[in-house]
């Protein structure tokens, strides 16, 4: 018989685990996006050996299971002097795993920017940093926000793997609850509910962010400004 009172009884532990899940996911996404953006920029440099190394890194990360990468980082790290706490290893593992995918997302967005805009900025004497900040990144945002949000949603579900290296996140607390109460169905139901709420929140925030960025860029463009001025007149 379904006993939902167990979810209330173990509520504090589950919420604590949910908080650790959000921490690992948020920090992992941030590391992944920063590292992925840096990899994308380095890949644009006219240095073939560097491009080969970055491409190999991306292919290896994307071609191997996250679980294996996590074990290599947490259990294999001490062999080379890298000793990490479980939570730190989990966050770093998520960041490394996500960076390969974010790098490809940013690369696609970078290549989608019209070359004419970059050439026009160069003709005005703008530096590459200014072009990147004022031309390339704003143009990239519109096309990259949907796949970025999708990747962030995927990473929320990858946090389940962190329990294997004893990170006290939601899955770990759920396994503890199941071991103590033998309530398997309630455990699965509760876990599904928590992860659905997190993924739904990420999706809704992503849609709002996409709408705001599109609206901002539309008003910031010359065409948008002229339309606004005409409407006011």
CSV table of C-alpha atoms in Angstrom, one decimal:
chain,number,residue,atom,x,y,z
A,1,UNK,CA,0.0,0.0,0.0
A,2,UNK,CA,1.3,3.5,-0.9
A,3,UNK,CA,2.5,5.2,2.3
A,4,UNK,CA,3.2,8.9,1.5
A,5,UNK,CA,3.8,9.6,5.1
A,6,UNK,CA,7.3,8.3,4.6
A,7,UNK,CA,8.1,11.3,2.4
A,8,UNK,CA,7.0,13.6,5.2
A,9,UNK,CA,9.0,11.6,7.8
A,10,UNK,CA,12.1,11.7,5.7
A,11,UNK,CA,11.3,15.2,4.4
A,12,UNK,CA,14.2,17.1,6.1
A,13,UNK,CA,16.8,14.6,4.8
A,14,UNK,CA,15.3,14.6,1.3
A,15,UNK,CA,15.2,18.4,1.2
A,16,UNK,CA,18.9,18.5,2.4
A,17,UNK,CA,19.8,16.0,-0.4
A,18,UNK,CA,17.8,18.1,-2.9
A,19,UNK,CA,19.8,21.2,-1.8
A,20,UNK,CA,23.1,19.3,-2.5
A,21,UNK,CA,21.7,18.3,-5.9
A,22,UNK,CA,21.0,21.9,-6.8
A,23,UNK,CA,24.4,23.0,-5.5
A,24,UNK,CA,26.2,20.3,-7.6
A,25,UNK,CA,24.1,21.0,-10.6
A,26,UNK,CA,24.4,24.8,-10.5
A,27,UNK,CA,28.1,24.8,-9.9
A,28,UNK,CA,28.7,22.1,-12.5
A,29,UNK,CA,26.7,24.0,-15.1
A,30,UNK,CA,28.7,27.2,-14.3
A,31,UNK,CA,32.0,25.4,-14.6
A,32,UNK,CA,30.9,23.7,-17.8
A,33,UNK,CA,29.7,26.8,-19.5
A,34,UNK,CA,32.8,28.9,-18.6
A,35,UNK,CA,35.2,26.1,-19.6
A,36,UNK,CA,33.1,25.3,-22.8
A,37,UNK,CA,33.2,29.0,-23.8
A,38,UNK,CA,37.0,29.1,-23.3
A,39,UNK,CA,37.4,26.0,-25.4
A,40,UNK,CA,35.3,27.5,-28.1
A,41,UNK,CA,37.5,30.6,-28.2
A,42,UNK,CA,40.7,28.7,-28.2
A,43,UNK,CA,39.4,26.5,-31.0
A,44,UNK,CA,39.2,29.7,-33.2
A,45,UNK,CA,42.9,30.3,-32.9
A,46,UNK,CA,44.9,29.4,-36.1
A,47,UNK,CA,47.0,26.9,-34.1
A,48,UNK,CA,46.4,23.4,-35.5
A,49,UNK,CA,48.0,21.4,-32.6
A,50,UNK,CA,45.8,23.3,-30.1
A,51,UNK,CA,42.7,22.6,-32.2
A,52,UNK,CA,43.5,18.9,-32.4
A,53,UNK,CA,44.0,18.7,-28.6
A,54,UNK,CA,40.7,20.5,-28.0
A,55,UNK,CA,38.8,18.4,-30.5
A,56,UNK,CA,40.3,15.2,-29.0
A,57,UNK,CA,39.2,16.4,-25.5
A,58,UNK,CA,35.7,17.0,-26.7
A,59,UNK,CA,35.4,13.7,-28.5
A,60,UNK,CA,36.7,11.7,-25.5
A,61,UNK,CA,34.4,13.4,-23.1
A,62,UNK,CA,31.4,13.0,-25.3
A,63,UNK,CA,32.3,9.5,-26.3
A,64,UNK,CA,32.6,8.0,-22.8
A,65,UNK,CA,30.0,7.5,-20.1
A,66,UNK,CA,29.8,10.1,-17.3
A,67,UNK,CA,30.1,7.3,-14.7
A,68,UNK,CA,33.5,6.3,-16.0
A,69,UNK,CA,34.7,9.8,-16.0
A,70,UNK,CA,33.5,10.3,-12.4
A,71,UNK,CA,35.3,7.1,-11.3
A,72,UNK,CA,38.5,8.2,-13.0
A,73,UNK,CA,38.4,11.6,-11.3
A,74,UNK,CA,37.4,10.4,-7.8
A,75,UNK,CA,39.1,7.0,-7.5
A,76,UNK,CA,41.9,7.4,-10.0
A,77,UNK,CA,42.8,11.0,-9.0
A,78,UNK,CA,44.8,9.9,-5.9
A,79,UNK,CA,47.2,7.9,-8.3
A,80,UNK,CA,48.4,11.3,-9.6
A,81,UNK,CA,48.2,13.1,-6.4
A,82,UNK,CA,44.7,14.6,-6.9
A,83,UNK,CA,42.6,13.9,-3.8
A,84,UNK,CA,39.1,15.4,-3.9
A,85,UNK,CA,36.1,15.3,-1.5
A,86,UNK,CA,33.1,13.5,-3.0
A,87,UNK,CA,31.1,16.6,-3.5
A,88,UNK,CA,34.0,18.5,-5.0
A,89,UNK,CA,34.7,15.6,-7.4
A,90,UNK,CA,31.0,15.5,-8.3
A,91,UNK,CA,30.9,19.2,-9.2
A,92,UNK,CA,34.2,19.1,-11.1
A,93,UNK,CA,33.0,15.9,-12.9
A,94,UNK,CA,29.8,17.6,-14.0
A,95,UNK,CA,31.7,20.6,-15.1
A,96,UNK,CA,34.1,18.7,-17.2
A,97,UNK,CA,31.4,16.5,-18.7
A,98,UNK,CA,29.2,19.5,-19.6
A,99,UNK,CA,32.1,21.6,-21.0
A,100,UNK,CA,32.4,19.3,-24.0
A,101,UNK,CA,28.8,19.8,-24.9
A,102,UNK,CA,28.7,23.5,-24.1
A,103,UNK,CA,31.8,24.0,-26.3
A,104,UNK,CA,30.0,22.5,-29.3
A,105,UNK,CA,26.9,24.6,-28.6
A,106,UNK,CA,29.0,27.8,-28.4
A,107,UNK,CA,30.9,26.8,-31.5
A,108,UNK,CA,27.6,26.4,-33.5
A,109,UNK,CA,26.4,29.8,-32.2
A,110,UNK,CA,29.7,31.4,-33.1
A,111,UNK,CA,29.6,30.1,-36.6
A,112,UNK,CA,26.0,31.3,-37.0
A,113,UNK,CA,27.0,34.9,-36.5
A,114,UNK,CA,27.0,36.7,-39.9
A,115,UNK,CA,30.5,37.4,-41.0
A,116,UNK,CA,29.4,40.8,-42.3
A,117,UNK,CA,28.7,42.0,-38.8
A,118,UNK,CA,32.2,41.0,-37.7
A,119,UNK,CA,33.8,42.6,-40.8
A,120,UNK,CA,31.8,45.8,-40.2
A,121,UNK,CA,33.0,46.0,-36.6
A,122,UNK,CA,36.6,45.4,-37.7
A,123,UNK,CA,36.3,48.2,-40.3
A,124,UNK,CA,35.3,50.6,-37.4
A,125,UNK,CA,38.5,49.7,-35.7
A,126,UNK,CA,37.0,47.7,-32.8
A,127,UNK,CA,39.3,45.3,-31.0
A,128,UNK,CA,38.5,41.6,-30.9
A,129,UNK,CA,37.5,41.8,-27.3
A,130,UNK,CA,35.0,44.6,-28.1
A,131,UNK,CA,33.7,42.7,-31.1
A,132,UNK,CA,33.3,39.6,-29.0
A,133,UNK,CA,31.4,41.5,-26.2
A,134,UNK,CA,29.3,43.8,-28.4
A,135,UNK,CA,28.7,41.8,-31.6
A,136,UNK,CA,29.4,38.1,-31.3
A,137,UNK,CA,28.0,37.2,-27.9
A,138,UNK,CA,24.7,39.1,-28.2
A,139,UNK,CA,24.1,37.4,-31.6
A,140,UNK,CA,25.1,34.0,-30.2
A,141,UNK,CA,22.6,34.3,-27.3
A,142,UNK,CA,19.4,34.0,-29.3
A,143,UNK,CA,20.5,30.8,-31.1
A,144,UNK,CA,22.3,29.1,-28.2
A,145,UNK,CA,19.9,29.6,-25.3
A,146,UNK,CA,17.5,26.7,-26.2
A,147,UNK,CA,20.3,24.1,-26.5
A,148,UNK,CA,22.0,25.5,-23.4
A,149,UNK,CA,18.8,25.1,-21.4
A,150,UNK,CA,18.4,21.6,-22.8
A,151,UNK,CA,21.9,20.7,-21.7
A,152,UNK,CA,21.3,22.1,-18.3
A,153,UNK,CA,18.2,19.9,-18.0
A,154,UNK,CA,20.2,16.9,-19.0
A,155,UNK,CA,22.8,17.7,-16.3
A,156,UNK,CA,20.1,17.7,-13.7
A,157,UNK,CA,19.5,14.1,-14.4
A,158,UNK,CA,23.2,13.2,-14.5
A,159,UNK,CA,23.4,14.3,-10.8
A,160,UNK,CA,21.8,10.9,-10.0
A,161,UNK,CA,25.2,9.3,-10.7
A,162,UNK,CA,26.9,11.3,-8.0
A,163,UNK,CA,25.4,9.1,-5.3
A,164,UNK,CA,27.8,6.3,-6.4
A,165,UNK,CA,30.8,8.2,-5.1
A,166,UNK,CA,28.8,9.0,-1.8
A,167,UNK,CA,27.8,12.6,-2.6
A,168,UNK,CA,24.9,13.1,-0.2
A,169,UNK,CA,22.6,14.4,-2.9
A,170,UNK,CA,18.9,13.5,-3.5
A,171,UNK,CA,19.5,10.0,-4.9
A,172,UNK,CA,21.8,9.1,-2.0
A,173,UNK,CA,19.2,10.2,0.6
A,174,UNK,CA,16.5,8.3,-1.4
A,175,UNK,CA,18.6,5.1,-1.3
A,176,UNK,CA,19.0,5.5,2.5
A,177,UNK,CA,15.2,5.9,2.8
A,178,UNK,CA,14.6,2.8,0.7
A,179,UNK,CA,17.2,0.7,2.7
A,180,UNK,CA,15.7,1.7,6.0
A,181,UNK,CA,12.0,1.3,5.1
A,182,UNK,CA,12.0,-1.1,2.2
A,183,UNK,CA,9.5,1.3,0.5
A,184,UNK,CA,10.8,1.1,-3.0
A,185,UNK,CA,7.8,2.5,-4.8
A,186,UNK,CA,7.5,5.6,-2.5
A,187,UNK,CA,11.2,6.2,-3.0
A,188,UNK,CA,11.0,6.1,-6.8
A,189,UNK,CA,7.9,8.3,-6.8
A,190,UNK,CA,9.5,10.9,-4.5
A,191,UNK,CA,12.7,11.0,-6.6
A,192,UNK,CA,10.7,11.4,-9.8
A,193,UNK,CA,8.7,14.2,-8.3
A,194,UNK,CA,11.8,16.1,-7.1
A,195,UNK,CA,13.6,15.8,-10.5
A,196,UNK,CA,10.5,16.7,-12.4
A,197,UNK,CA,10.2,19.9,-10.4
A,198,UNK,CA,13.8,20.8,-11.0
A,199,UNK,CA,13.7,20.1,-14.8
A,200,UNK,CA,10.4,22.0,-15.1
A,201,UNK,CA,11.9,25.0,-13.2
A,202,UNK,CA,14.9,25.0,-15.5
A,203,UNK,CA,12.7,24.8,-18.6
A,204,UNK,CA,10.5,27.7,-17.5
A,205,UNK,CA,13.4,29.9,-16.6
A,206,UNK,CA,15.0,29.1,-20.0
A,207,UNK,CA,11.9,30.1,-21.9
A,208,UNK,CA,11.7,33.4,-19.9
A,209,UNK,CA,15.3,34.1,-20.5
A,210,UNK,CA,15.0,33.4,-24.2
A,211,UNK,CA,12.0,35.7,-24.5
A,212,UNK,CA,13.8,38.5,-22.6
A,213,UNK,CA,17.0,38.3,-24.6
A,214,UNK,CA,15.0,38.3,-27.9
A,215,UNK,CA,13.0,41.3,-26.8
A,216,UNK,CA,16.1,43.1,-25.7
A,217,UNK,CA,18.0,42.5,-28.9
A,218,UNK,CA,15.0,43.4,-31.0
A,219,UNK,CA,14.7,46.8,-29.2
A,220,UNK,CA,18.5,47.3,-29.3
A,221,UNK,CA,18.8,46.7,-33.1
A,222,UNK,CA,18.5,49.7,-35.4
A,223,UNK,CA,15.3,48.3,-37.0
A,224,UNK,CA,13.8,47.8,-33.6
A,225,UNK,CA,14.7,51.3,-32.5
A,226,UNK,CA,13.2,52.8,-35.7
A,227,UNK,CA,10.0,50.8,-35.3
A,228,UNK,CA,9.7,52.0,-31.7
A,229,UNK,CA,10.3,55.6,-32.7
A,230,UNK,CA,7.7,55.4,-35.5
A,231,UNK,CA,5.2,53.8,-33.1
A,232,UNK,CA,5.7,56.6,-30.6
A,233,UNK,CA,5.4,59.3,-33.3
